[in-house]
Amino acid sequence: MIGQKEELRTTPLEELEARIARAKRKLASRVLILGHHYQRDEIIRFADYTGDSFKLARDAAAEKEKPYIVFCGVHFMAESADILTSDEQAVILPDLGAGCSMADMADIDQVLDCWEEIAGRNGKRTIPVCYMNSSAAIKAFCGDHGGIVCTSSNAHSVFRWAFERGERILFVPDEHLGRNTAHTLGIGDEELVVWDPAKPLGGCEEAALDRARVLLWKGFCSVHMHFLPEHVDRMRERFPGIRVIVHPECTAKVVAKADAMGSTEQILRAVRESAPGTCWAVGTEFHLVGRLAAELAPRGVEVMTLSPFACQCATMYRIHPRSLCYVLESLVEGCVVNRIVVPAEIARSARVALDRMLEHKG
Ligand code: 13P
Ligand code: SF4
């Protein structure tokens, strides 16, 4: 297998694509290929389903007959798919180095330390809510403590669910999705605090902690941090009438200047539904934006990136046709490589939180 990997390093793209197509044909109904919207075009063209993290989790959970699910996305997505599928199904991540820097900003020990400080603080019940972009261990923690997972597509509804059960939310790990979601519920910045796991008591003042309705973990997505409020101003100056739509991992200042925010799937839906002649600036990863621009240009809908720089998710980009070819050809040879397996005890608890999430429409 090592030999085959070495050989793939120098295999030209057209040949890789032909080999992927051949292996996929041979595996036929035994394999399902899922592709997140940030994947490069050369991968997306082989995906049976594309989607945001909510839709792909649901797609994986629904495919009970497929022995192999090849997840072209990042590690936390493949972990979630493994939790939501049966033990007989193998979830495969084509490149094991495809992580998520935001998910890495919270580890379970830090979350447990934080929980010890705040769980029942000043007599208020705290509900832990974690973003899909987090480890299986953190999802399990949420499952065990009356909490839930959310994605960027259902965070509003999940926060409402949590507030029906407690007075305070601990939201891990994206400060910005948490803040933007709190704002949609009418919760202002004075009722939010940022918990910095590197500081004693999260770097918070006691009074601010007592007052807080949502504790936001100090985590962020480096891709979405590239979008700035002045990019929105510049676009509106250059293209009067332009519509601006951004992902909720952007800062609240960017979201405040945009016309709309949404998950990757929601962004695609909103832009696709617009009338010919509409011009859009989109604040999310550039593979999605580039594909959408190419798709809609013939219909007279203009789509461009909000940022003057190409904002790319480096870890999503690790999934190369070479790695897809490797895992598929290995399956044809009867060998499962790069399988993601969540230990049973963690998976059981994480599943509780994920099942709660799946009840909230994305
Ligand atoms: P979506 O759920 O919108 O696809 O977002 C996942 C993600 O990682 C965005 O950075
Ligand atoms: Fe993680 Fe950001 Fe990449 Fe999404 S875009 S997978 S949050 S690093």
mmCIF file of C-alpha atoms and ligand atoms in Angstrom:
data_model
loop_
_atom_site.group_PDB
_atom_site.id
_atom_site.type_symbol
_atom_site.label_atom_id
_atom_site.label_comp_id
_atom_site.label_asym_id
_atom_site.label_seq_id
_atom_site.Cartn_x
_atom_site.Cartn_y
_atom_site.Cartn_z
ATOM 1 C CA MET A 1 0.000 0.000 0.000
ATOM 2 C CA ILE A 2 2.939 2.317 0.766
ATOM 3 C CA GLY A 3 4.207 1.602 -2.760
ATOM 4 C CA GLN A 4 0.887 2.618 -4.224
ATOM 5 C CA LYS A 5 0.882 5.859 -2.208
ATOM 6 C CA GLU A 6 4.349 6.720 -3.469
ATOM 7 C CA GLU A 7 3.318 6.036 -7.039
ATOM 8 C CA LEU A 8 0.260 8.288 -6.645
ATOM 9 C CA ARG A 9 2.470 11.267 -5.821
ATOM 10 C CA THR A 10 3.497 11.622 -9.445
ATOM 11 C CA THR A 11 0.330 10.408 -11.122
ATOM 12 C CA PRO A 12 -1.173 13.150 -13.333
ATOM 13 C CA LEU A 13 -4.577 14.520 -12.374
ATOM 14 C CA GLU A 14 -6.426 13.124 -15.428
ATOM 15 C CA GLU A 15 -5.149 9.657 -14.639
ATOM 16 C CA LEU A 16 -6.113 10.002 -10.980
ATOM 17 C CA GLU A 17 -9.612 11.031 -12.000
ATOM 18 C CA ALA A 18 -9.955 8.067 -14.357
ATOM 19 C CA ARG A 19 -8.791 5.707 -11.591
ATOM 20 C CA ILE A 20 -11.179 7.219 -9.045
ATOM 21 C CA ALA A 21 -14.059 6.794 -11.491
ATOM 22 C CA ARG A 22 -13.047 3.176 -12.152
ATOM 23 C CA ALA A 23 -12.733 2.299 -8.467
ATOM 24 C CA LYS A 24 -16.034 3.960 -7.684
ATOM 25 C CA ARG A 25 -17.724 1.962 -10.470
ATOM 26 C CA LYS A 26 -16.268 -1.263 -9.103
ATOM 27 C CA LEU A 27 -17.407 -0.517 -5.566
ATOM 28 C CA ALA A 28 -20.852 0.441 -6.944
ATOM 29 C CA SER A 29 -23.497 0.540 -4.236
ATOM 30 C CA ARG A 30 -21.034 -0.444 -1.487
ATOM 31 C CA VAL A 31 -19.590 3.055 -1.260
ATOM 32 C CA LEU A 32 -21.049 6.484 -0.556
ATOM 33 C CA ILE A 33 -18.910 9.558 -1.160
ATOM 34 C CA LEU A 34 -19.855 12.689 0.792
ATOM 35 C CA GLY A 35 -18.386 16.083 -0.139
ATOM 36 C CA HIS A 36 -18.483 19.209 1.982
ATOM 37 C CA HIS A 37 -19.070 22.433 0.030
ATOM 38 C CA TYR A 38 -15.493 23.610 0.712
ATOM 39 C CA GLN A 39 -13.954 20.719 -1.189
ATOM 40 C CA ARG A 40 -12.124 21.393 -4.424
ATOM 41 C CA ASP A 41 -13.942 20.814 -7.733
ATOM 42 C CA GLU A 42 -11.873 17.704 -8.543
ATOM 43 C CA ILE A 43 -13.334 16.049 -5.437
ATOM 44 C CA ILE A 44 -16.870 17.447 -5.571
ATOM 45 C CA ARG A 45 -17.418 15.907 -9.002
ATOM 46 C CA PHE A 46 -17.195 12.435 -7.411
ATOM 47 C CA ALA A 47 -19.485 13.155 -4.449
ATOM 48 C CA ASP A 48 -22.815 11.319 -4.278
ATOM 49 C CA TYR A 49 -24.066 14.007 -1.929
ATOM 50 C CA THR A 50 -22.736 17.457 -1.173
ATOM 51 C CA GLY A 51 -23.801 19.573 1.759
ATOM 52 C CA ASP A 52 -23.086 21.594 4.866
ATOM 53 C CA SER A 53 -22.160 19.778 8.032
ATOM 54 C CA PHE A 54 -25.793 19.338 9.104
ATOM 55 C CA LYS A 55 -26.940 17.890 5.794
ATOM 56 C CA LEU A 56 -23.953 15.560 5.484
ATOM 57 C CA ALA A 57 -24.482 14.265 9.029
ATOM 58 C CA ARG A 58 -28.113 13.554 8.147
ATOM 59 C CA ASP A 59 -27.133 11.948 4.831
ATOM 60 C CA ALA A 60 -24.631 9.663 6.590
ATOM 61 C CA ALA A 61 -27.191 8.694 9.252
ATOM 62 C CA ALA A 62 -29.789 7.877 6.581
ATOM 63 C CA GLU A 63 -27.539 5.564 4.522
ATOM 64 C CA LYS A 64 -27.854 2.406 6.577
ATOM 65 C CA GLU A 65 -26.975 -0.016 3.778
ATOM 66 C CA LYS A 66 -23.595 1.384 2.671
ATOM 67 C CA PRO A 67 -20.650 -0.515 4.147
ATOM 68 C CA TYR A 68 -18.219 2.297 3.230
ATOM 69 C CA ILE A 69 -18.737 6.022 3.654
ATOM 70 C CA VAL A 70 -15.882 8.107 2.283
ATOM 71 C CA PHE A 71 -16.116 11.527 3.894
ATOM 72 C CA CYS A 72 -14.461 14.274 1.873
ATOM 73 C CA GLY A 73 -14.428 16.897 4.582
ATOM 74 C CA VAL A 74 -12.605 17.303 7.883
ATOM 75 C CA HIS A 75 -12.012 15.091 10.892
ATOM 76 C CA PHE A 76 -14.892 16.213 13.143
ATOM 77 C CA MET A 77 -17.351 15.585 10.300
ATOM 78 C CA ALA A 78 -16.064 12.044 9.766
ATOM 79 C CA GLU A 79 -16.173 11.397 13.520
ATOM 80 C CA SER A 80 -19.788 12.529 13.645
ATOM 81 C CA ALA A 81 -20.637 10.298 10.687
ATOM 82 C CA ASP A 82 -19.024 7.351 12.475
ATOM 83 C CA ILE A 83 -21.106 8.044 15.584
ATOM 84 C CA LEU A 84 -24.312 8.261 13.536
ATOM 85 C CA THR A 85 -23.731 5.057 11.551
ATOM 86 C CA SER A 86 -23.628 1.418 12.608
ATOM 87 C CA ASP A 87 -20.520 -0.489 13.722
ATOM 88 C CA GLU A 88 -20.686 -2.485 10.488
ATOM 89 C CA GLN A 89 -20.215 0.680 8.424
ATOM 90 C CA ALA A 90 -16.718 2.109 7.968
ATOM 91 C CA VAL A 91 -16.299 5.876 7.740
ATOM 92 C CA ILE A 92 -13.147 6.843 5.891
ATOM 93 C CA LEU A 93 -11.347 10.200 5.817
ATOM 94 C CA PRO A 94 -9.166 10.279 2.683
ATOM 95 C CA ASP A 95 -6.442 12.350 4.397
ATOM 96 C CA LEU A 96 -6.027 11.905 8.140
ATOM 97 C CA GLY A 97 -4.353 15.320 8.331
ATOM 98 C CA ALA A 98 -7.624 17.064 7.430
ATOM 99 C CA GLY A 99 -8.468 18.553 10.824
ATOM 100 C CA CYS A 100 -10.067 21.856 11.791
ATOM 101 C CA SER A 101 -8.022 24.496 13.604
ATOM 102 C CA MET A 102 -11.131 25.847 15.311
ATOM 103 C CA ALA A 103 -12.136 22.426 16.655
ATOM 104 C CA ASP A 104 -8.595 22.106 18.029
ATOM 105 C CA MET A 105 -9.090 25.277 20.106
ATOM 106 C CA ALA A 106 -11.095 23.411 22.736
ATOM 107 C CA ASP A 107 -9.969 20.216 24.375
ATOM 108 C CA ILE A 108 -12.069 18.172 26.706
ATOM 109 C CA ASP A 109 -9.909 18.815 29.790
ATOM 110 C CA GLN A 110 -10.243 22.560 29.341
ATOM 111 C CA VAL A 111 -14.002 22.180 28.935
ATOM 112 C CA LEU A 112 -14.187 20.094 32.133
ATOM 113 C CA ASP A 113 -12.196 22.768 34.035
ATOM 114 C CA CYS A 114 -14.537 25.461 32.783
ATOM 115 C CA TRP A 115 -17.573 23.364 33.674
ATOM 116 C CA GLU A 116 -16.362 22.960 37.228
ATOM 117 C CA GLU A 117 -16.305 26.736 37.624
ATOM 118 C CA ILE A 118 -19.569 27.611 35.978
ATOM 119 C CA ALA A 119 -22.029 24.685 35.922
ATOM 120 C CA GLY A 120 -24.257 25.781 38.777
ATOM 121 C CA ARG A 121 -22.759 29.202 39.378
ATOM 122 C CA ASN A 122 -25.091 31.602 41.244
ATOM 123 C CA GLY A 123 -27.853 29.003 41.221
ATOM 124 C CA LYS A 124 -28.359 29.139 37.444
ATOM 125 C CA ARG A 125 -28.579 25.970 35.377
ATOM 126 C CA THR A 126 -26.061 25.900 32.525
ATOM 127 C CA ILE A 127 -26.668 23.925 29.333
ATOM 128 C CA PRO A 128 -23.560 22.963 27.351
ATOM 129 C CA VAL A 129 -23.927 23.458 23.610
ATOM 130 C CA CYS A 130 -21.110 22.548 21.277
ATOM 131 C CA TYR A 131 -20.639 23.406 17.656
ATOM 132 C CA MET A 132 -20.369 20.465 15.282
ATOM 133 C CA ASN A 133 -16.767 21.654 14.836
ATOM 134 C CA SER A 134 -15.589 20.010 18.047
ATOM 135 C CA SER A 135 -14.145 16.676 19.124
ATOM 136 C CA ALA A 136 -16.276 13.602 19.794
ATOM 137 C CA ALA A 137 -15.223 13.846 23.460
ATOM 138 C CA ILE A 138 -16.757 17.322 23.756
ATOM 139 C CA LYS A 139 -19.927 16.142 22.033
ATOM 140 C CA ALA A 140 -20.036 13.254 24.522
ATOM 141 C CA PHE A 141 -19.656 15.700 27.395
ATOM 142 C CA CYS A 142 -22.668 17.634 26.070
ATOM 143 C CA GLY A 143 -24.664 14.415 25.744
ATOM 144 C CA ASP A 144 -23.875 13.480 29.348
ATOM 145 C CA HIS A 145 -24.729 16.909 30.783
ATOM 146 C CA GLY A 146 -28.140 17.603 29.258
ATOM 147 C CA GLY A 147 -26.577 19.441 26.325
ATOM 148 C CA ILE A 148 -26.670 19.325 22.565
ATOM 149 C CA VAL A 149 -24.672 19.840 19.374
ATOM 150 C CA CYS A 150 -25.537 22.512 16.802
ATOM 151 C CA THR A 151 -24.347 23.428 13.345
ATOM 152 C CA SER A 152 -24.296 26.841 11.727
ATOM 153 C CA SER A 153 -27.626 25.993 10.090
ATOM 154 C CA ASN A 154 -29.636 25.282 13.243
ATOM 155 C CA ALA A 155 -27.841 27.189 16.013
ATOM 156 C CA HIS A 156 -30.783 29.573 16.567
ATOM 157 C CA SER A 157 -33.248 26.766 17.133
ATOM 158 C CA VAL A 158 -30.753 24.832 19.297
ATOM 159 C CA PHE A 159 -30.133 27.893 21.515
ATOM 160 C CA ARG A 160 -33.895 28.223 22.023
ATOM 161 C CA TRP A 161 -34.053 24.546 22.985
ATOM 162 C CA ALA A 162 -31.249 25.103 25.502
ATOM 163 C CA PHE A 163 -32.945 28.155 27.021
ATOM 164 C CA GLU A 164 -36.095 26.094 27.561
ATOM 165 C CA ARG A 165 -33.961 23.888 29.838
ATOM 166 C CA GLY A 166 -31.589 26.291 31.566
ATOM 167 C CA GLU A 167 -30.786 29.935 32.146
ATOM 168 C CA ARG A 168 -27.273 29.956 30.748
ATOM 169 C CA ILE A 169 -25.470 28.380 27.784
ATOM 170 C CA LEU A 170 -21.826 27.386 27.619
ATOM 171 C CA PHE A 171 -21.029 27.503 23.908
ATOM 172 C CA VAL A 172 -17.876 25.815 22.603
ATOM 173 C CA PRO A 173 -15.691 26.521 20.590
ATOM 174 C CA ASP A 174 -16.646 29.343 18.162
ATOM 175 C CA GLU A 175 -17.028 32.723 19.841
ATOM 176 C CA HIS A 176 -18.435 34.241 16.661
ATOM 177 C CA LEU A 177 -21.133 31.703 15.826
ATOM 178 C CA GLY A 178 -22.135 31.887 19.488
ATOM 179 C CA ARG A 179 -22.270 35.695 19.519
ATOM 180 C CA ASN A 180 -24.121 35.932 16.200
ATOM 181 C CA THR A 181 -26.652 33.337 17.345
ATOM 182 C CA ALA A 182 -27.174 35.075 20.693
ATOM 183 C CA HIS A 183 -27.855 38.315 18.803
ATOM 184 C CA THR A 184 -30.589 36.591 16.759
ATOM 185 C CA LEU A 185 -32.280 35.804 20.084
ATOM 186 C CA GLY A 186 -32.088 39.414 21.212
ATOM 187 C CA ILE A 187 -29.256 38.751 23.665
ATOM 188 C CA GLY A 188 -26.885 41.733 23.661
ATOM 189 C CA ASP A 189 -23.139 41.831 24.224
ATOM 190 C CA GLU A 190 -23.661 42.880 27.864
ATOM 191 C CA GLU A 191 -25.080 39.400 28.524
ATOM 192 C CA LEU A 192 -22.209 37.579 26.807
ATOM 193 C CA VAL A 193 -18.764 36.785 28.167
ATOM 194 C CA VAL A 194 -15.791 35.260 26.430
ATOM 195 C CA TRP A 195 -14.136 32.370 28.240
ATOM 196 C CA ASP A 196 -10.406 32.171 27.556
ATOM 197 C CA PRO A 197 -9.271 28.685 28.590
ATOM 198 C CA ALA A 198 -5.672 29.900 28.990
ATOM 199 C CA LYS A 199 -6.601 32.263 31.867
ATOM 200 C CA PRO A 200 -7.767 31.683 35.443
ATOM 201 C CA LEU A 201 -11.555 31.867 35.594
ATOM 202 C CA GLY A 202 -11.468 32.187 31.793
ATOM 203 C CA GLY A 203 -10.188 35.753 32.185
ATOM 204 C CA CYS A 204 -13.709 36.795 33.254
ATOM 205 C CA GLU A 205 -14.788 39.079 36.050
ATOM 206 C CA GLU A 206 -16.997 37.432 38.644
ATOM 207 C CA ALA A 207 -19.830 39.923 38.079
ATOM 208 C CA ALA A 208 -19.752 39.468 34.306
ATOM 209 C CA LEU A 209 -19.855 35.706 34.739
ATOM 210 C CA ASP A 210 -22.837 35.925 37.068
ATOM 211 C CA ARG A 211 -24.689 38.173 34.629
ATOM 212 C CA ALA A 212 -23.868 36.196 31.490
ATOM 213 C CA ARG A 213 -26.579 34.305 29.634
ATOM 214 C CA VAL A 214 -24.098 32.843 27.157
ATOM 215 C CA LEU A 215 -20.459 31.985 27.798
ATOM 216 C CA LEU A 216 -18.553 32.014 24.539
ATOM 217 C CA TRP A 217 -15.418 29.946 24.191
ATOM 218 C CA LYS A 218 -12.497 31.966 22.802
ATOM 219 C CA GLY A 219 -12.246 30.082 19.517
ATOM 220 C CA PHE A 220 -12.446 31.184 15.903
ATOM 221 C CA CYS A 221 -12.102 30.079 12.309
ATOM 222 C CA SER A 222 -8.996 31.533 10.728
ATOM 223 C CA VAL A 223 -10.625 31.411 7.285
ATOM 224 C CA HIS A 224 -13.655 33.469 8.284
ATOM 225 C CA MET A 225 -11.593 35.924 10.330
ATOM 226 C CA HIS A 226 -10.219 37.224 7.031
ATOM 227 C CA PHE A 227 -13.530 38.886 6.235
ATOM 228 C CA LEU A 228 -13.651 42.439 7.592
ATOM 229 C CA PRO A 229 -16.415 45.057 7.912
ATOM 230 C CA GLU A 230 -14.528 47.325 5.489
ATOM 231 C CA HIS A 231 -14.778 44.618 2.829
ATOM 232 C CA VAL A 232 -18.556 45.001 3.000
ATOM 233 C CA ASP A 233 -18.246 48.815 2.721
ATOM 234 C CA ARG A 234 -15.912 48.523 -0.243
ATOM 235 C CA MET A 235 -18.210 46.114 -2.068
ATOM 236 C CA ARG A 236 -21.234 48.353 -1.515
ATOM 237 C CA GLU A 237 -19.302 51.361 -2.868
ATOM 238 C CA ARG A 238 -18.056 49.511 -5.934
ATOM 239 C CA PHE A 239 -21.292 47.644 -6.709
ATOM 240 C CA PRO A 240 -24.329 49.660 -5.566
ATOM 241 C CA GLY A 241 -27.238 47.317 -4.852
ATOM 242 C CA ILE A 242 -24.985 44.331 -4.195
ATOM 243 C CA ARG A 243 -26.285 41.762 -1.682
ATOM 244 C CA VAL A 244 -23.906 40.506 0.943
ATOM 245 C CA ILE A 245 -24.254 37.101 2.562
ATOM 246 C CA VAL A 246 -21.779 35.663 5.077
ATOM 247 C CA HIS A 247 -21.161 32.590 7.161
ATOM 248 C CA PRO A 248 -21.906 33.014 10.905
ATOM 249 C CA GLU A 249 -18.285 32.179 11.747
ATOM 250 C CA CYS A 250 -17.557 35.757 10.590
ATOM 251 C CA THR A 251 -17.359 38.378 13.334
ATOM 252 C CA ALA A 252 -20.541 40.110 14.511
ATOM 253 C CA LYS A 253 -19.249 43.372 12.972
ATOM 254 C CA VAL A 254 -19.184 41.751 9.540
ATOM 255 C CA VAL A 255 -22.561 40.079 10.075
ATOM 256 C CA ALA A 256 -24.080 43.421 11.150
ATOM 257 C CA LYS A 257 -23.106 44.959 7.813
ATOM 258 C CA ALA A 258 -24.256 41.989 5.720
ATOM 259 C CA ASP A 259 -27.777 41.451 4.353
ATOM 260 C CA ALA A 260 -27.919 37.851 5.507
ATOM 261 C CA MET A 261 -25.949 35.085 7.184
ATOM 262 C CA GLY A 262 -26.220 31.343 6.865
ATOM 263 C CA SER A 263 -24.511 27.987 6.765
ATOM 264 C CA THR A 264 -22.876 26.933 3.524
ATOM 265 C CA GLU A 265 -26.052 25.146 2.391
ATOM 266 C CA GLN A 266 -28.207 28.152 3.313
ATOM 267 C CA ILE A 267 -25.869 30.488 1.421
ATOM 268 C CA LEU A 268 -26.136 28.320 -1.690
ATOM 269 C CA ARG A 269 -29.914 28.188 -1.425
ATOM 270 C CA ALA A 270 -30.334 31.962 -0.977
ATOM 271 C CA VAL A 271 -28.035 32.850 -3.862
ATOM 272 C CA ARG A 272 -29.483 30.206 -6.204
ATOM 273 C CA GLU A 273 -33.003 31.461 -5.532
ATOM 274 C CA SER A 274 -32.165 35.058 -6.481
ATOM 275 C CA ALA A 275 -33.439 36.719 -9.639
ATOM 276 C CA PRO A 276 -31.286 37.261 -12.751
ATOM 277 C CA GLY A 277 -29.416 40.547 -12.468
ATOM 278 C CA THR A 278 -28.683 40.074 -8.750
ATOM 279 C CA CYS A 279 -25.098 40.601 -7.681
ATOM 280 C CA TRP A 280 -23.735 38.894 -4.544
ATOM 281 C CA ALA A 281 -20.656 39.181 -2.369
ATOM 282 C CA VAL A 282 -20.214 35.995 -0.375
ATOM 283 C CA GLY A 283 -18.214 35.738 2.844
ATOM 284 C CA THR A 284 -17.102 32.139 3.045
ATOM 285 C CA GLU A 285 -14.503 29.708 1.709
ATOM 286 C CA PHE A 286 -13.555 30.423 -1.879
ATOM 287 C CA HIS A 287 -14.093 26.983 -3.464
ATOM 288 C CA LEU A 288 -17.788 27.282 -2.676
ATOM 289 C CA VAL A 289 -17.881 30.843 -3.993
ATOM 290 C CA GLY A 290 -16.000 30.004 -7.191
ATOM 291 C CA ARG A 291 -18.275 27.078 -8.027
ATOM 292 C CA LEU A 292 -21.392 29.107 -7.310
ATOM 293 C CA ALA A 293 -20.138 31.956 -9.511
ATOM 294 C CA ALA A 294 -19.523 29.548 -12.418
ATOM 295 C CA GLU A 295 -22.897 27.840 -11.943
ATOM 296 C CA LEU A 296 -24.962 31.041 -11.858
ATOM 297 C CA ALA A 297 -23.155 33.212 -14.409
ATOM 298 C CA PRO A 298 -25.208 31.757 -17.312
ATOM 299 C CA ARG A 299 -28.404 32.753 -15.419
ATOM 300 C CA GLY A 300 -27.194 36.327 -15.088
ATOM 301 C CA VAL A 301 -26.535 36.138 -11.337
ATOM 302 C CA GLU A 302 -23.116 37.530 -10.459
ATOM 303 C CA VAL A 303 -21.289 36.048 -7.481
ATOM 304 C CA MET A 304 -17.958 37.164 -6.048
ATOM 305 C CA THR A 305 -15.960 36.706 -2.898
ATOM 306 C CA LEU A 306 -16.384 39.368 -0.228
ATOM 307 C CA SER A 307 -12.666 39.448 0.522
ATOM 308 C CA PRO A 308 -9.996 40.731 -1.865
ATOM 309 C CA PHE A 309 -7.967 37.635 -0.882
ATOM 310 C CA ALA A 310 -8.759 34.032 -1.672
ATOM 311 C CA CYS A 311 -9.922 32.618 1.672
ATOM 312 C CA GLN A 312 -9.208 28.928 1.570
ATOM 313 C CA CYS A 313 -9.576 26.272 4.238
ATOM 314 C CA ALA A 314 -6.161 24.627 4.131
ATOM 315 C CA THR A 315 -7.311 21.467 5.867
ATOM 316 C CA MET A 316 -10.337 20.911 3.607
ATOM 317 C CA TYR A 317 -7.874 21.339 0.744
ATOM 318 C CA ARG A 318 -5.813 18.421 2.010
ATOM 319 C CA ILE A 319 -8.355 16.075 0.457
ATOM 320 C CA HIS A 320 -6.694 15.641 -2.917
ATOM 321 C CA PRO A 321 -7.740 13.318 -5.764
ATOM 322 C CA ARG A 322 -4.604 11.367 -4.851
ATOM 323 C CA SER A 323 -5.959 10.577 -1.376
ATOM 324 C CA LEU A 324 -9.438 9.810 -2.697
ATOM 325 C CA CYS A 325 -7.904 7.475 -5.275
ATOM 326 C CA TYR A 326 -5.830 5.774 -2.557
ATOM 327 C CA VAL A 327 -8.743 5.041 -0.229
ATOM 328 C CA LEU A 328 -11.065 3.874 -3.035
ATOM 329 C CA GLU A 329 -8.510 1.599 -4.690
ATOM 330 C CA SER A 330 -7.664 0.165 -1.269
ATOM 331 C CA LEU A 331 -11.353 -0.664 -0.769
ATOM 332 C CA VAL A 332 -11.452 -2.382 -4.157
ATOM 333 C CA GLU A 333 -8.531 -4.511 -2.922
ATOM 334 C CA GLY A 334 -10.515 -5.329 0.210
ATOM 335 C CA CYS A 335 -8.468 -3.106 2.491
ATOM 336 C CA VAL A 336 -10.065 -0.357 4.623
ATOM 337 C CA VAL A 337 -7.559 2.472 5.164
ATOM 338 C CA ASN A 338 -7.923 5.788 7.041
ATOM 339 C CA ARG A 339 -10.939 4.566 8.973
ATOM 340 C CA ILE A 340 -12.233 6.931 11.662
ATOM 341 C CA VAL A 341 -13.420 5.058 14.736
ATOM 342 C CA VAL A 342 -14.810 6.803 17.802
ATOM 343 C CA PRO A 343 -14.461 4.646 20.956
ATOM 344 C CA ALA A 344 -17.819 3.091 21.865
ATOM 345 C CA GLU A 345 -18.211 4.804 25.230
ATOM 346 C CA ILE A 346 -17.615 8.277 23.789
ATOM 347 C CA ALA A 347 -19.750 7.494 20.753
ATOM 348 C CA ARG A 348 -22.721 6.477 22.923
ATOM 349 C CA SER A 349 -22.803 9.776 24.798
ATOM 350 C CA ALA A 350 -21.969 11.893 21.744
ATOM 351 C CA ARG A 351 -24.830 10.235 19.883
ATOM 352 C CA VAL A 352 -27.280 11.543 22.484
ATOM 353 C CA ALA A 353 -26.180 15.122 21.743
ATOM 354 C CA LEU A 354 -26.089 14.546 17.971
ATOM 355 C CA ASP A 355 -29.542 12.949 17.913
ATOM 356 C CA ARG A 356 -30.888 15.978 19.767
ATOM 357 C CA MET A 357 -29.266 18.180 17.145
ATOM 358 C CA LEU A 358 -30.787 16.249 14.235
ATOM 359 C CA GLU A 359 -34.257 17.105 15.537
ATOM 360 C CA HIS A 360 -33.574 20.765 14.751
ATOM 361 C CA LYS A 361 -34.054 21.379 11.070
ATOM 362 C CA GLY A 362 -30.971 22.668 9.312
HETATM 363 P P1 13P B 1 -21.267 24.487 7.482
HETATM 364 O O1 13P B 1 -21.992 23.670 8.476
HETATM 365 O O2 13P B 1 -21.941 25.776 7.161
HETATM 366 O O3 13P B 1 -20.969 23.697 6.258
HETATM 367 O O4 13P B 1 -19.897 24.957 8.135
HETATM 368 C C1 13P B 1 -18.872 24.082 8.438
HETATM 369 C C2 13P B 1 -17.621 24.794 8.550
HETATM 370 O O5 13P B 1 -16.632 24.263 8.983
HETATM 371 C C3 13P B 1 -17.580 26.194 8.148
HETATM 372 O O6 13P B 1 -16.314 26.701 8.341
HETATM 373 FE FE1 SF4 B 2 -12.567 24.578 10.454
HETATM 374 FE FE2 SF4 B 2 -12.650 27.072 9.486
HETATM 375 FE FE3 SF4 B 2 -11.932 25.055 7.903
HETATM 376 FE FE4 SF4 B 2 -14.473 25.302 8.708
HETATM 377 S S1 SF4 B 2 -13.336 26.706 7.385
HETATM 378 S S2 SF4 B 2 -13.270 23.400 8.661
HETATM 379 S S3 SF4 B 2 -14.160 26.096 10.796
HETATM 380 S S4 SF4 B 2 -10.842 25.796 9.734
#
